XYZ file of C-alpha atoms in Angstrom:
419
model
C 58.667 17.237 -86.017
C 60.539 15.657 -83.250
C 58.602 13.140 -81.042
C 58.181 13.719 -77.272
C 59.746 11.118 -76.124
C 58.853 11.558 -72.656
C 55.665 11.463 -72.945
C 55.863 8.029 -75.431
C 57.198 6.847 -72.504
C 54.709 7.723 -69.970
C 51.843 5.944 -72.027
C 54.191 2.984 -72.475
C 54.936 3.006 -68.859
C 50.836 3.100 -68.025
C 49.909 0.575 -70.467
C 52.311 -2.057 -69.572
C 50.443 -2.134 -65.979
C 47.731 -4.395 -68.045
C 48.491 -7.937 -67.901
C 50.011 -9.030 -71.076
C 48.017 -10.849 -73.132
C 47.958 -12.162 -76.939
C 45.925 -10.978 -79.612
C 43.463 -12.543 -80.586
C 42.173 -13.098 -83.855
C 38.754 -13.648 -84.880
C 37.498 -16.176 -87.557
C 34.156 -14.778 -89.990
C 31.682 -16.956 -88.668
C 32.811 -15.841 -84.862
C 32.133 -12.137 -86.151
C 29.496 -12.986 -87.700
C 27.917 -14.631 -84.315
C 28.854 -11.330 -82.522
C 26.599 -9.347 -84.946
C 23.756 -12.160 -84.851
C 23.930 -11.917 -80.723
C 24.017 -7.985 -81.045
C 20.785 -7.927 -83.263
C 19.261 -10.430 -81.118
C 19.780 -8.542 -77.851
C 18.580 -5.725 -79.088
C 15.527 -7.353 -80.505
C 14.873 -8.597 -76.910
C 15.723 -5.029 -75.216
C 12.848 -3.339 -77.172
C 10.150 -6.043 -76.880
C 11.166 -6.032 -73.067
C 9.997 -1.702 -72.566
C 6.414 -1.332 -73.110
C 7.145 2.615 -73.808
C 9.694 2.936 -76.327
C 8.550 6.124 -78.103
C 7.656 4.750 -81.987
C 10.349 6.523 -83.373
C 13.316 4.593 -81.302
C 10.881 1.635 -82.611
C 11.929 2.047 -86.068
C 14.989 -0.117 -85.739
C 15.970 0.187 -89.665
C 17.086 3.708 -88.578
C 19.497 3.287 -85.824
C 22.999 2.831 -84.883
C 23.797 -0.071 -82.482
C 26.911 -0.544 -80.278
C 27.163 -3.556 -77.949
C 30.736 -5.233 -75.696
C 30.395 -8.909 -75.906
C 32.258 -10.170 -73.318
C 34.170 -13.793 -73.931
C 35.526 -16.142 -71.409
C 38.539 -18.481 -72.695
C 40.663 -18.122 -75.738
C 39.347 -16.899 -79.027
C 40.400 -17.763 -82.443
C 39.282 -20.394 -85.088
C 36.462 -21.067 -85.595
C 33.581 -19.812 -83.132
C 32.443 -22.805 -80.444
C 30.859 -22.744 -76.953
C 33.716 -22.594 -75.373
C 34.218 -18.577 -75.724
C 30.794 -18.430 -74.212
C 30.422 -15.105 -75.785
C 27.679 -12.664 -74.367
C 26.328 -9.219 -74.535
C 26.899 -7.256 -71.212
C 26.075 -3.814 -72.475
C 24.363 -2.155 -75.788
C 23.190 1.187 -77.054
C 21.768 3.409 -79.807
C 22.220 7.146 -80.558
C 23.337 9.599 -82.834
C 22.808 12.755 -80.768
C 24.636 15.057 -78.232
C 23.464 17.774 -75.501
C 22.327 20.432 -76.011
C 24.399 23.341 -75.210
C 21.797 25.067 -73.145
C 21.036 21.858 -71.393
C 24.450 21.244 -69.835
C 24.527 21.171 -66.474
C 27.154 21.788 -63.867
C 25.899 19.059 -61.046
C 26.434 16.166 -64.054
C 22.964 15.413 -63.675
C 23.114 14.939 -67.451
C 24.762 12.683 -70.056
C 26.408 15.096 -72.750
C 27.309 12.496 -75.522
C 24.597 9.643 -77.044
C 26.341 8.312 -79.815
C 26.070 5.001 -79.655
C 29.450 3.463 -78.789
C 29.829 6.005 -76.346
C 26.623 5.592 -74.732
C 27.815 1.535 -74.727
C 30.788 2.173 -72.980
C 28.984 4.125 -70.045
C 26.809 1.046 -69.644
C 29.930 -1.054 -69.634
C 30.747 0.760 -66.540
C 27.841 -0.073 -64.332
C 28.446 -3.114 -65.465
C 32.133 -3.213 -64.650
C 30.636 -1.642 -60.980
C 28.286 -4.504 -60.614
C 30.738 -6.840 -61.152
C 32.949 -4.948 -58.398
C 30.619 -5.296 -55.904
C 29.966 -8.707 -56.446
C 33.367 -9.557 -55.802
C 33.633 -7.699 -52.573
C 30.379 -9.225 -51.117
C 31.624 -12.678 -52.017
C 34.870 -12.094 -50.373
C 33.287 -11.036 -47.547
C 30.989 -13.843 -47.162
C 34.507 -16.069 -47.292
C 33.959 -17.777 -50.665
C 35.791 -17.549 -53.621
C 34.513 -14.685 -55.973
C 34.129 -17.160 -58.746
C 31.134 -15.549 -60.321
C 32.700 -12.117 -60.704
C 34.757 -11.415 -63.681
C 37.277 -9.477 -61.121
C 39.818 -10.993 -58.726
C 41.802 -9.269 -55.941
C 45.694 -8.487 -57.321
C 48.613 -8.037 -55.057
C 49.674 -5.035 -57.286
C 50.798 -1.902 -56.115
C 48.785 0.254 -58.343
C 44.972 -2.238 -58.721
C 43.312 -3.798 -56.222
C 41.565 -5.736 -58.773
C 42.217 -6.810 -62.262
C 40.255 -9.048 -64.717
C 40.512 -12.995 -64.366
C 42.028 -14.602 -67.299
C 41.084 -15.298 -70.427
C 38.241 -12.444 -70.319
C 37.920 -10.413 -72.903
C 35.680 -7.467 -74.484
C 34.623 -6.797 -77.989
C 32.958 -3.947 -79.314
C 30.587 -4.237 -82.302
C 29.603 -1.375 -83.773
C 26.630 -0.984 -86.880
C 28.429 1.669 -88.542
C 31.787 3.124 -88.752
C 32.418 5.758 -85.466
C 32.059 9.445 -86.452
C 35.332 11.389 -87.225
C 39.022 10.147 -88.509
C 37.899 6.676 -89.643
C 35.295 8.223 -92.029
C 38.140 10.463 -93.303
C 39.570 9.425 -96.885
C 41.116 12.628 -98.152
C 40.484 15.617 -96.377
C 43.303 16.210 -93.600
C 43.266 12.685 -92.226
C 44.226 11.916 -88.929
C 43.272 15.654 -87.437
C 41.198 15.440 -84.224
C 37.538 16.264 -85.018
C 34.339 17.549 -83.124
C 30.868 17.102 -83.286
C 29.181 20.554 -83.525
C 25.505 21.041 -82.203
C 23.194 20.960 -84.359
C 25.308 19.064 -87.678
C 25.606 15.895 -88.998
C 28.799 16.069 -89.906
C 32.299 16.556 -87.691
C 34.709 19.379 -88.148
C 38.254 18.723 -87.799
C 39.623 21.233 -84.782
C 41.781 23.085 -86.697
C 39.917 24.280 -88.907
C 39.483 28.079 -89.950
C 36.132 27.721 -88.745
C 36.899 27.044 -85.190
C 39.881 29.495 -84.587
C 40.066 30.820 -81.152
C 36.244 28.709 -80.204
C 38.205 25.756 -78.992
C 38.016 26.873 -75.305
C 34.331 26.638 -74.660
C 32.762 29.131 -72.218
C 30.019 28.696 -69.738
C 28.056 31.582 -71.675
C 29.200 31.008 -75.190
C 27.723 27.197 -75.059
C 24.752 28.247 -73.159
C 23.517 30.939 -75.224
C 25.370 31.888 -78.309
C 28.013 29.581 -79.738
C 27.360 25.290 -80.770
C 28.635 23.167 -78.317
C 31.660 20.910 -79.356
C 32.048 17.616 -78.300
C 34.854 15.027 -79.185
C 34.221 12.679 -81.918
C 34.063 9.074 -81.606
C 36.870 8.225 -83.443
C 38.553 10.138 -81.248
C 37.148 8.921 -78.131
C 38.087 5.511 -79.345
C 41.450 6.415 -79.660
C 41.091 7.606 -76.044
C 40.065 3.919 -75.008
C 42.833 2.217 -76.856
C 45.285 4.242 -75.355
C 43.889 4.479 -71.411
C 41.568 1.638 -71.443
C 37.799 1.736 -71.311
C 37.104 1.919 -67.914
C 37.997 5.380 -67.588
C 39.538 7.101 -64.838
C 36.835 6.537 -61.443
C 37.948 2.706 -61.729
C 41.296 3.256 -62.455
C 41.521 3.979 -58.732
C 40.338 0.368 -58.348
C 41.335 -1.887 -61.202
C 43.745 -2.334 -63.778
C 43.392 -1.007 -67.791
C 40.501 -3.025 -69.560
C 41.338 -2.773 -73.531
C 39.390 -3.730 -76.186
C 40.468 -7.304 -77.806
C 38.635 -6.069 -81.233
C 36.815 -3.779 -82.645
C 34.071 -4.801 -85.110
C 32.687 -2.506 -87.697
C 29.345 -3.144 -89.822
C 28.852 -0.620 -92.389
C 31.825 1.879 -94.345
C 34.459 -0.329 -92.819
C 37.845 0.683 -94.228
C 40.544 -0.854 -92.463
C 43.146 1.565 -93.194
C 41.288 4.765 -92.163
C 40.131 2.559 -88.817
C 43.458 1.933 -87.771
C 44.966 5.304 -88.222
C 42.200 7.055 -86.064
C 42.060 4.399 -83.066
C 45.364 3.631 -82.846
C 48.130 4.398 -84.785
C 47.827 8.411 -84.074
C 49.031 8.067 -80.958
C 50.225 4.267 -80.516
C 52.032 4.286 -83.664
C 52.708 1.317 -86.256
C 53.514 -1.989 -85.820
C 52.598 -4.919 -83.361
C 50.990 -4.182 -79.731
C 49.063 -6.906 -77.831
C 47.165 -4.380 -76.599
C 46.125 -3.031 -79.801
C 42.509 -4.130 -80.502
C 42.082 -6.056 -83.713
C 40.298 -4.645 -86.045
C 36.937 -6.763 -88.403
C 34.742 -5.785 -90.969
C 31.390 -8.197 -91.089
C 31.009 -10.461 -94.217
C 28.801 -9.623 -96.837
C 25.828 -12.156 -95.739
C 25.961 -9.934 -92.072
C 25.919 -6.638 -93.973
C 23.310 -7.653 -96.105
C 20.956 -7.915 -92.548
C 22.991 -5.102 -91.198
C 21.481 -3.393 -94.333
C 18.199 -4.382 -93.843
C 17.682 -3.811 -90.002
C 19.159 -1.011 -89.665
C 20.181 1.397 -92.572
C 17.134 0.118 -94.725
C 17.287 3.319 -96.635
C 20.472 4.090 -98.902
C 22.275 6.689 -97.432
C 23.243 7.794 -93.683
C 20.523 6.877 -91.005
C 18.108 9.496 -90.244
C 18.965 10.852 -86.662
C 16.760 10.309 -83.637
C 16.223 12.486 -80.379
C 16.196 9.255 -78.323
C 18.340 6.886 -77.617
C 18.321 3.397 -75.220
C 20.867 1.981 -73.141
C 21.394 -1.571 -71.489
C 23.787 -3.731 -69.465
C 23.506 -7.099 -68.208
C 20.796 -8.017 -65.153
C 19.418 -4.504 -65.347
C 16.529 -3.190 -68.119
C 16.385 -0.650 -70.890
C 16.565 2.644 -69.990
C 15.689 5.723 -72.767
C 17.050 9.270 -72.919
C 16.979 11.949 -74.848
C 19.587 13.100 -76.525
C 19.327 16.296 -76.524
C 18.528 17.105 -73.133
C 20.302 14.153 -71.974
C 17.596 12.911 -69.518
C 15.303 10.180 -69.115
C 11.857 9.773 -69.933
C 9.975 12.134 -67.452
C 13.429 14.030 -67.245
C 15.039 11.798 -64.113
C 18.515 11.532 -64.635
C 19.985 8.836 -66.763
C 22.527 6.222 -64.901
C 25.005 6.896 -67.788
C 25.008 10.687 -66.338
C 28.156 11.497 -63.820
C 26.483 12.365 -60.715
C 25.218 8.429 -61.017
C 28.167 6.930 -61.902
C 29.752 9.455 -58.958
C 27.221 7.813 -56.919
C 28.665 4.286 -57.762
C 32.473 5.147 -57.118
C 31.473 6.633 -53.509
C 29.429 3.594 -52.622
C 32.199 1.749 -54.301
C 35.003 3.332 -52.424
C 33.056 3.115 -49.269
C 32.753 -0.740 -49.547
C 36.109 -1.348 -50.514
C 37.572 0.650 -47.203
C 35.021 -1.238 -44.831
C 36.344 -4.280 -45.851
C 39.849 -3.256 -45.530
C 39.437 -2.618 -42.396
C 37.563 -5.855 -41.587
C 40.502 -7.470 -42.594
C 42.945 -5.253 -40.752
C 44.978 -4.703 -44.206
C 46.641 -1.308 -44.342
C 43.582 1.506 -45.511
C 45.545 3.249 -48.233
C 42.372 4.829 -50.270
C 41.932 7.524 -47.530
C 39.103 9.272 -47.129
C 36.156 9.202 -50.084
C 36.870 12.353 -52.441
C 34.766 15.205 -51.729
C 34.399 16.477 -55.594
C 33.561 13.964 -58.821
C 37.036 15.802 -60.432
C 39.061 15.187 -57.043
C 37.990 11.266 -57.155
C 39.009 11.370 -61.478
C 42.453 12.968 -60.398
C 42.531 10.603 -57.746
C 44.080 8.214 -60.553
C 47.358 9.861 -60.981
C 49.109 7.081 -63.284
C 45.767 7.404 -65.696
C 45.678 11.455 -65.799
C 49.765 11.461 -66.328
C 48.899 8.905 -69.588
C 46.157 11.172 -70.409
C 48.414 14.200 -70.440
C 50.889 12.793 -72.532
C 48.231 11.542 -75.114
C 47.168 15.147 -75.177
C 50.143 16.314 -76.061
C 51.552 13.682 -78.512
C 48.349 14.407 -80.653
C 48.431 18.708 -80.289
C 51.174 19.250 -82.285
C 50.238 17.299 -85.676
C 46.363 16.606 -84.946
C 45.259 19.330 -83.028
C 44.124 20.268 -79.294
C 41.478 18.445 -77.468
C 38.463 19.845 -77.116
C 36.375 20.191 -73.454
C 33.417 21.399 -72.450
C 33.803 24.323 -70.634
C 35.187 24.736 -66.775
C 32.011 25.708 -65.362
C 30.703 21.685 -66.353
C 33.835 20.008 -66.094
C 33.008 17.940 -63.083
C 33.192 20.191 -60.388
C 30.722 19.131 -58.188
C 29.928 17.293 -54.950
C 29.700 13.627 -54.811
């Protein structure tokens, strides 16, 4: 089958708008303090909530992601100088309910762990924002904030150098990297109420990849995106999504670390190479498996019991300078159903203030206001970011033809609300 070239080009186009940088290349003891610093974290996290329901307690059952952020250059053997620290960690294995969605975003629809992780990267990434806009405005140097103003045409901020982000994750992500035999490299979907993914085109799920407002709600499972696949999403657009790609430039992953069913192969087929191809990128995240001493208390903490870890209704979420916070997977709402801040009305909320900020101080400074008036609708503000949603198109449509259609939720809930 002949390969769009067009659209190769578009992604190649929107990637090279992140600074170039090398990869890096992690020793074992470095990964090996990522997973100690994960565990510890965590261990801190819980101790820190007096009201973590007993069964998120049980820590042998879950599955942890964490980003540890690293200042400097990486490689060799692990030393101070990397300063490496968690900024943001998670636990889940469970998605929304189908007749809990809701079309205000007043709910988070995926709690898998990693992608629970990456929504607390964000407020992270929007407290960092903030931080440097109040200490530009003060005059000073925003040397605490990981972001500096960029004379770019398309950022107003990128990262300062030698940052970098890591994602550890317990176990391998659902999906394509679990895949050995069965159609690998298909895009797959986690189906309400299983434990296991379904790849899209599968005989099962003729003619249900469309989701309806009153098929998800009443009669048919809701299908959401697998992790492998949303991974693959990351490594191709960046993690900070499309809100702060009207503000900042792509943020990739430097590595990805796995803990348990690591298979390097099967890894790098579903988070890269399905859409990115073989070969060398800088941008491509490397890709670890922990050594057998951090397994062993991988093992033990977590996945105590031989076998896949039992799934919990809760899961908890972190980021740096702010406490735990526990939701429900199912429902995907807090304690005492308030909204989570992972949800998108909250991280709406951010952007406007965010947006809001940003023009005040253009003005301040009498530069030319070129973000216009704050978007009305959460989907107006996404397609705000025209050179992200023209990548994201073309990543659609490289994968369609050999690894099948993305799946959304339906129209009805996909962000059509007020900000």
């Amino acid at each position: 089958m002949a390969v769009d070239e067009r659209s190769v080009h578009v992604i190649r186009h929107y990637r090279s708008a992140c600074t170039e940088r090398t990869p890096q290349h992690l020793s074992e003891q470095m990964i090996d303090q990522f997973v100690e610093l994960s565990m510890k974290k965590f261990d801190e996290v819980l101790a820190r909530r007096q009201d973590i329901p007993r069964e998120l307690a049980q820590t042998k059952h879950r599955i942890l992601a964490t980003f540890i952020m690293t200042r400097g250059a990486t490689g060799g053997e692990a030393s101070a100088d990397i300063s490496p620290q968690v900024v943001a960690l998670a636990t889940g294995t469970k998605c929304v309910f189908g007749k809990k969605l809701k079309a205000d975003g007043s709910v988070v629809n995926d709690c898998h762990a990693e992608i629970a992780c990456r929504r607390s990267l964000l407020c992270f990434f929007y407290s960092q924002l903030h931080m440097a806009l109040e200490q530009g405005q003060d005059g000073h140097e925003s040397c605490q904030s990981i972001f500096e103003k960029t004379s770019r045409q398309d950022a107003m901020f990128q990262l300062k150098a030698g940052i970098a982000f890591h994602l550890y994750i317990s176990t391998a992500p659902c999906g394509d990297s679990l895949v050995v035999k069965t159609c690998p490299g298909q895009l797959r979907v986690k189906k309400e109420g299983s434990r296991d993914t379904v790849r899209v085109k599968a005989p099962q799920l003729e003619g249900k990849l469309t989701q309806s407002w009153d098929g998800s709600t009443t009669r048919e499972p809701l299908l959401t995106m697998s992790c492998s696949d949303k991974l693959l999403r990351w490594n191709v657009l960046g993690i900070q999504g499309a809100l702060l790609s009207n503000f900042i430039s792509p943020i990739y992953c430097s590595s990805i670390i796995i803990g348990h069913q690591f298979k390097h192969r099967h890894l790098q087929r579903a988070v890269c190479e399905r859409v990115l191809g073989e070969g060398e990128d800088c941008l491509k995240p490397s890709l670890y498996g922990c050594s057998s001493a951090a397994q062993e208390v991988i093992q033990d903490r977590f996945q105590k019991h031989l076998g896949r870890p039992r799934p919990s209704k809760w899961t908890i979420n972190w980021m740096l300078d702010c406490s735990a916070e526990i939701v429900k997977g199912q429902t995907g709402k807090c304690l005492h159903a308030k909204q989570s801040r992972l949800c998108k009305s909250k991280l709406g909320e951010q952007f406007k203030n965010l947006w809001g900020m940003i023009a005040q101080e253009q003005l301040r400074q009498h530069e030319q206001v070129f973000l216009g008036p704050i978007p009305l609708m959460y989907k107006d503000a996404k397609d705000k970011a025209e050179s992200y949603q023209e990548a994201k198109r073309a990543m659609y449509s490289l994968l369609q033809p050999l690894h099948g259609k993305w799946v959304h939720k339906p129209e009805l809930f996909q962000d059509n609300f007020r900000l």
